[in-house]
Short mmCIF file of C-alpha atoms in Angstrom, two decimals:
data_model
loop_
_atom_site.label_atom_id
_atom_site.label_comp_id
_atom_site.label_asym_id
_atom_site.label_seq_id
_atom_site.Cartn_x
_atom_site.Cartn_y
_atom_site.Cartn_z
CA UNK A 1 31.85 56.43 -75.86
CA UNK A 2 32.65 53.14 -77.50
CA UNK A 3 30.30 50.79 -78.83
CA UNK A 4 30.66 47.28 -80.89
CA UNK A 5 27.61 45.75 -82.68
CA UNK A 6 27.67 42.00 -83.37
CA UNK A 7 24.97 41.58 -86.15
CA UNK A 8 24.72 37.78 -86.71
CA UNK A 9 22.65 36.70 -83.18
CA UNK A 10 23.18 33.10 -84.16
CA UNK A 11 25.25 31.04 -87.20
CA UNK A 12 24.85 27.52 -87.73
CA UNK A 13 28.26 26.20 -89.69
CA UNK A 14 28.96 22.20 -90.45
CA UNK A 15 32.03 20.66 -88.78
CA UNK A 16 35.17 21.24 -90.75
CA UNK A 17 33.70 24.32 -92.63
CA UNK A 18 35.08 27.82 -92.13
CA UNK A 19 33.92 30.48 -89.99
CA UNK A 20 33.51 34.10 -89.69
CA UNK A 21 31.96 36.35 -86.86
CA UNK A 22 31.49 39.47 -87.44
CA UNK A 23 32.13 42.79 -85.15
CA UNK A 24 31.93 45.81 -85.90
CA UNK A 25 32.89 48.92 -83.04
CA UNK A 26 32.92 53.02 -82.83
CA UNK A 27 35.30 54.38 -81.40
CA UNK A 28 37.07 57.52 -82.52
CA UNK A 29 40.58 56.13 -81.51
CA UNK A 30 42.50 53.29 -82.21
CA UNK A 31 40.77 50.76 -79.92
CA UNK A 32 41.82 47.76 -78.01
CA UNK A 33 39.56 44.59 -79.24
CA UNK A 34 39.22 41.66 -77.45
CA UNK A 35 37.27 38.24 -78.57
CA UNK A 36 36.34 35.92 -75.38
CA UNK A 37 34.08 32.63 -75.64
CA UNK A 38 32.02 31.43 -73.47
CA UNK A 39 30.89 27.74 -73.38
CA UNK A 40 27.65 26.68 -71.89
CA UNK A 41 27.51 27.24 -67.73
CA UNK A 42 31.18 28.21 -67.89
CA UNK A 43 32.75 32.03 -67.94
CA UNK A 44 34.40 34.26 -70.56
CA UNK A 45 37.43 32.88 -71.67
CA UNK A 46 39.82 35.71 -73.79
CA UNK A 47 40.22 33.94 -77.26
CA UNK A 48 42.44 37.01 -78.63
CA UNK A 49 43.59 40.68 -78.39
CA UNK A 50 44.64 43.63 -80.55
CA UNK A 51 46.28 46.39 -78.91
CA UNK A 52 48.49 47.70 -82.00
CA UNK A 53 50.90 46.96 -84.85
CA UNK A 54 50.39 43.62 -87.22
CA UNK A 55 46.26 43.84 -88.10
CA UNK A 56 46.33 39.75 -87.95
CA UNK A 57 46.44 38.46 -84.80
CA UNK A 58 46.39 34.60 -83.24
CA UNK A 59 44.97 33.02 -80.59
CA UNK A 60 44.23 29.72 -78.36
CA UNK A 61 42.25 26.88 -80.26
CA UNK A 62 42.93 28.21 -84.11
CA UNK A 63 41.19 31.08 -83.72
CA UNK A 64 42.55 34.43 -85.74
CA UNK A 65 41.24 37.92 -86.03
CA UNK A 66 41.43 40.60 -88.39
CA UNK A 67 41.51 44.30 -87.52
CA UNK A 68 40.29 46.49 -90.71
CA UNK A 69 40.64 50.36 -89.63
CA UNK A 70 39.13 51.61 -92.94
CA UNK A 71 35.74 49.09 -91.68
CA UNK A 72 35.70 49.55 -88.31
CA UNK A 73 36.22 45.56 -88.13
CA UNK A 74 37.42 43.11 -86.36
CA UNK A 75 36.08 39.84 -87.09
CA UNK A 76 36.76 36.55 -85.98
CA UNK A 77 38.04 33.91 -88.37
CA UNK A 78 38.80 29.76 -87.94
CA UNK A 79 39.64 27.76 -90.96
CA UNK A 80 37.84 24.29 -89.76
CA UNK A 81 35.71 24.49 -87.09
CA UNK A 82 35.08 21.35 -84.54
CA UNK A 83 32.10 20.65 -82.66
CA UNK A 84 33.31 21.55 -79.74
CA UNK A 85 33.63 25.26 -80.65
CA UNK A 86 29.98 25.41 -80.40
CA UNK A 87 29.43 28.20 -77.84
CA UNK A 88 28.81 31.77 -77.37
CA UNK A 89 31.16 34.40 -78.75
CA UNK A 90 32.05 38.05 -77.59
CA UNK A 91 33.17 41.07 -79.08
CA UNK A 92 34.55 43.82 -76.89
CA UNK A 93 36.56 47.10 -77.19
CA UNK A 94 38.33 49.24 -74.40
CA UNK A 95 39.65 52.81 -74.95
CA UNK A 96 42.73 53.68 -73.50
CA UNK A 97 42.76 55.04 -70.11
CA UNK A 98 39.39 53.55 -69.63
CA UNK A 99 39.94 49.86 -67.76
CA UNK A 100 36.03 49.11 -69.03
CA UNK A 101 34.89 46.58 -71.44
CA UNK A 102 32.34 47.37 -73.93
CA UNK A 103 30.87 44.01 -74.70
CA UNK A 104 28.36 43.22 -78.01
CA UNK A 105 25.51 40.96 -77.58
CA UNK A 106 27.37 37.80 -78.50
CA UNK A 107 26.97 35.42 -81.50
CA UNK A 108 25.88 32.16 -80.52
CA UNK A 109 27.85 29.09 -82.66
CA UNK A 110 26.12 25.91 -83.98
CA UNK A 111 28.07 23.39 -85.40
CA UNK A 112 25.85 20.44 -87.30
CA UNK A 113 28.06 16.97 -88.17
CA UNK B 1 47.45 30.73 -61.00
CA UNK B 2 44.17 29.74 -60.16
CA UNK B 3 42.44 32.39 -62.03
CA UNK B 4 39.62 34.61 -60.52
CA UNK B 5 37.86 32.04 -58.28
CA UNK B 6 33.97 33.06 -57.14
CA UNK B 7 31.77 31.31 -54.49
CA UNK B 8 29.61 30.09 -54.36
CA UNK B 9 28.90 28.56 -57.72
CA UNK B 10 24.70 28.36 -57.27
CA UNK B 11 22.58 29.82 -55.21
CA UNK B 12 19.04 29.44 -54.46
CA UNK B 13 17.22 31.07 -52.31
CA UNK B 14 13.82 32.73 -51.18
CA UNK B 15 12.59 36.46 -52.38
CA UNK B 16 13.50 38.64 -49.50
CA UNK B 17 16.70 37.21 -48.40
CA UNK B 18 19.88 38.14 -48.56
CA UNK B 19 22.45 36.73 -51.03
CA UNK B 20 26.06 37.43 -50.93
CA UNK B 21 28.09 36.52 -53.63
CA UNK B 22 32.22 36.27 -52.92
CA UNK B 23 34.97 36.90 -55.49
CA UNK B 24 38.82 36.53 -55.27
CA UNK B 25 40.96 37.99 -58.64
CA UNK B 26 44.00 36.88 -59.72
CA UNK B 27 46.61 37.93 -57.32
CA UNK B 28 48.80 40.54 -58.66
CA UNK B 29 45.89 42.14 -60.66
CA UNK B 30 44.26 45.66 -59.11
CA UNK B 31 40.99 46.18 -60.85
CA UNK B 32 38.07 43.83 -60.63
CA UNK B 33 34.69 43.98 -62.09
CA UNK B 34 30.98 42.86 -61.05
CA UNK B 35 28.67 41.61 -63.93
CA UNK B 36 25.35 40.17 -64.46
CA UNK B 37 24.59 38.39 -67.42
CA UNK B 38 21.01 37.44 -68.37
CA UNK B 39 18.72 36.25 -71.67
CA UNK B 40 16.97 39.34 -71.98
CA UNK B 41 19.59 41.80 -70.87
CA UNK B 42 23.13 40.05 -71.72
CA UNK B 43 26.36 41.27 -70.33
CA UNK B 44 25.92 44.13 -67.89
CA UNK B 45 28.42 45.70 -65.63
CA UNK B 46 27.53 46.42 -62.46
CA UNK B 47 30.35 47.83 -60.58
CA UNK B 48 34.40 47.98 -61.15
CA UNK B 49 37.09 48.82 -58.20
CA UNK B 50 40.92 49.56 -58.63
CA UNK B 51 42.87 49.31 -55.67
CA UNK B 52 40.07 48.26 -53.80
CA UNK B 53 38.06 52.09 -54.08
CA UNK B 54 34.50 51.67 -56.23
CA UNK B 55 35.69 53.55 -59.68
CA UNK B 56 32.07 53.45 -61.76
CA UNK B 57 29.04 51.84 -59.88
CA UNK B 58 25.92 53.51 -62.88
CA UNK B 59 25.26 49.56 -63.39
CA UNK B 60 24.28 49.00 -59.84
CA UNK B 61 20.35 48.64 -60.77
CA UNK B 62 19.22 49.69 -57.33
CA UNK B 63 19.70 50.13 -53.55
CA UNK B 64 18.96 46.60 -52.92
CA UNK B 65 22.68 45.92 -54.57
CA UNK B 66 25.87 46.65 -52.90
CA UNK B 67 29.68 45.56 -53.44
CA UNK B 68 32.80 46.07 -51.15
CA UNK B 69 36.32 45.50 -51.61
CA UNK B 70 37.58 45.99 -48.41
CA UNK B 71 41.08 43.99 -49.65
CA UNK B 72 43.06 43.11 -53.12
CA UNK B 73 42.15 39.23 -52.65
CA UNK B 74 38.48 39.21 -51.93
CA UNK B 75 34.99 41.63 -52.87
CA UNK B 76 31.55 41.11 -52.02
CA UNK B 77 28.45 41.46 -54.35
CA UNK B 78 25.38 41.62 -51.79
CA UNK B 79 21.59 41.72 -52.29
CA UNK B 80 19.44 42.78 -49.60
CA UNK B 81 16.58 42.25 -50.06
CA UNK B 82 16.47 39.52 -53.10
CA UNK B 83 13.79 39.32 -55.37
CA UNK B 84 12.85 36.81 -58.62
CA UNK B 85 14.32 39.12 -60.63
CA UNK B 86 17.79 39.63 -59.00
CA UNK B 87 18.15 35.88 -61.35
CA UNK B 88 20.63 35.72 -63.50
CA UNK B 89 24.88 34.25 -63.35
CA UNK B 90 26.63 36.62 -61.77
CA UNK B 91 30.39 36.89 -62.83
CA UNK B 92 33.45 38.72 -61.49
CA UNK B 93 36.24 39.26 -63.57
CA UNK B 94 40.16 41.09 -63.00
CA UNK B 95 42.22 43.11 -64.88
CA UNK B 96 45.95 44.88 -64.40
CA UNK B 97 46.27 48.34 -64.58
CA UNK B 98 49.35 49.26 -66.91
CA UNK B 99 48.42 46.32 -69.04
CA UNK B 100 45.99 46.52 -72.20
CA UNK B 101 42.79 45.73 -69.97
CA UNK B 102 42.15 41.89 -70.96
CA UNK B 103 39.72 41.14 -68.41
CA UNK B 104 40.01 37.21 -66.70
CA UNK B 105 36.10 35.98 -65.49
CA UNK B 106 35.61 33.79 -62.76
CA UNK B 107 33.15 30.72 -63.17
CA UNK B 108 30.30 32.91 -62.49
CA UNK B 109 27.77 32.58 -60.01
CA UNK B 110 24.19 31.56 -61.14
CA UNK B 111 21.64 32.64 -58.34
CA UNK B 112 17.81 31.76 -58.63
CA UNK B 113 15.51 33.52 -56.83
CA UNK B 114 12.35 31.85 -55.85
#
């Protein structure tokens, strides 16, 4: 079964400074990855996917991700962050044939003026 | 499209009552999945259907919890009887079979049991 750790419970990052979350997964395949957000009293919103092919992918509001085979990575990258990108951030990985989401514990995102 | 769409958005109500908690998915989309999300527990699912027919219920914590899907627009998530602990936002999200299994979440539902 697949798994995905997300080690940093909480990161703290000044407005207009770069960020990186970090996730981490098992899974003996090659996975599909997903990174959702989730604001304060609001749901999951899908930030980004990897299914296959180009390791770099793009998504809504800057965000990019990185798939690394060789780490079993796929961390979450923005260039400038604003304040309102303060919120909660989810890793997940399917398998293929398998329509459920393994979810990490989330990284909550501070962002100080 | 108006997303996955869940009523109603808070509920409170008395231990030993029964909540039921109503979710509609994204039309066109066949699978649809019950979580509960909570401080001390996070993201759990509960329950996932595709084409209406419960697929993997383990997350169902007890008999007290029960879901239906008795159409591709609309499920259930009941609790009978409700107790302090049942707290927590409840959230239903939907997926497409034959796609690459992005999951869409509704608003969520945050129930308080008192």
């Amino acid at each position: 079964a697949q798994s995905v750790t997300q080690p940093d419970i909480h990161i703290t990052v000044s407005e207009g400074a770069s960020l990186e979350l970090r996730c981490n997964y098992s899974y003996g395949a090659t996975p599909y990855l997903f990174w959702y957000v989730q604001s304060p009293g609001q749901g999951l919103q899908l930030l980004l996917k990897y299914f296959s092919g180009d390791t770099l992918v793009q998504g809504i509001k800057g965000f990019e991700a990185e798939f690394k085979r060789s780490q079993s990575s796929f961390n979450l990258r923005k260039p400038s962050v604003h304040w309102s990108d303060a919120a909660e951030y989810f890793c997940a990985v399917g398998a293929g044939g398998n329509e459920k989401l393994t979810f990490g514990t989330g990284t909550r995102l501070t962002i100080i003026p | 499209d108006a997303g996955v769409i869940q009523s109603p958005r808070h509920e409170v109500t008395e231990m030993g009552q029964e909540v039921t908690l109503r979710c509609k998915p994204i039309s066109g989309h066949n699978s649809l999945f019950w979580y509960r999300q909570t401080m001390m527990r996070g993201l759990e699912l509960l329950i996932y259907f595709n084409n209406n027919v419960p697929i993997d219920d383990s997350g169902m914590p007890e008999d007290r919890f029960s879901a239906k899907m008795p159409n591709a627009s609309f499920s259930t998530l009941k609790i009978q009887p409700s107790e302090p602990r049942d707290s927590a936002v409840y959230f239903c999200a939907s997926t497409q079979t034959g796609g690459f299994y992005e999951q869409y979440f509704g608003p969520g539902t945050r129930l308080t049991v008192t």
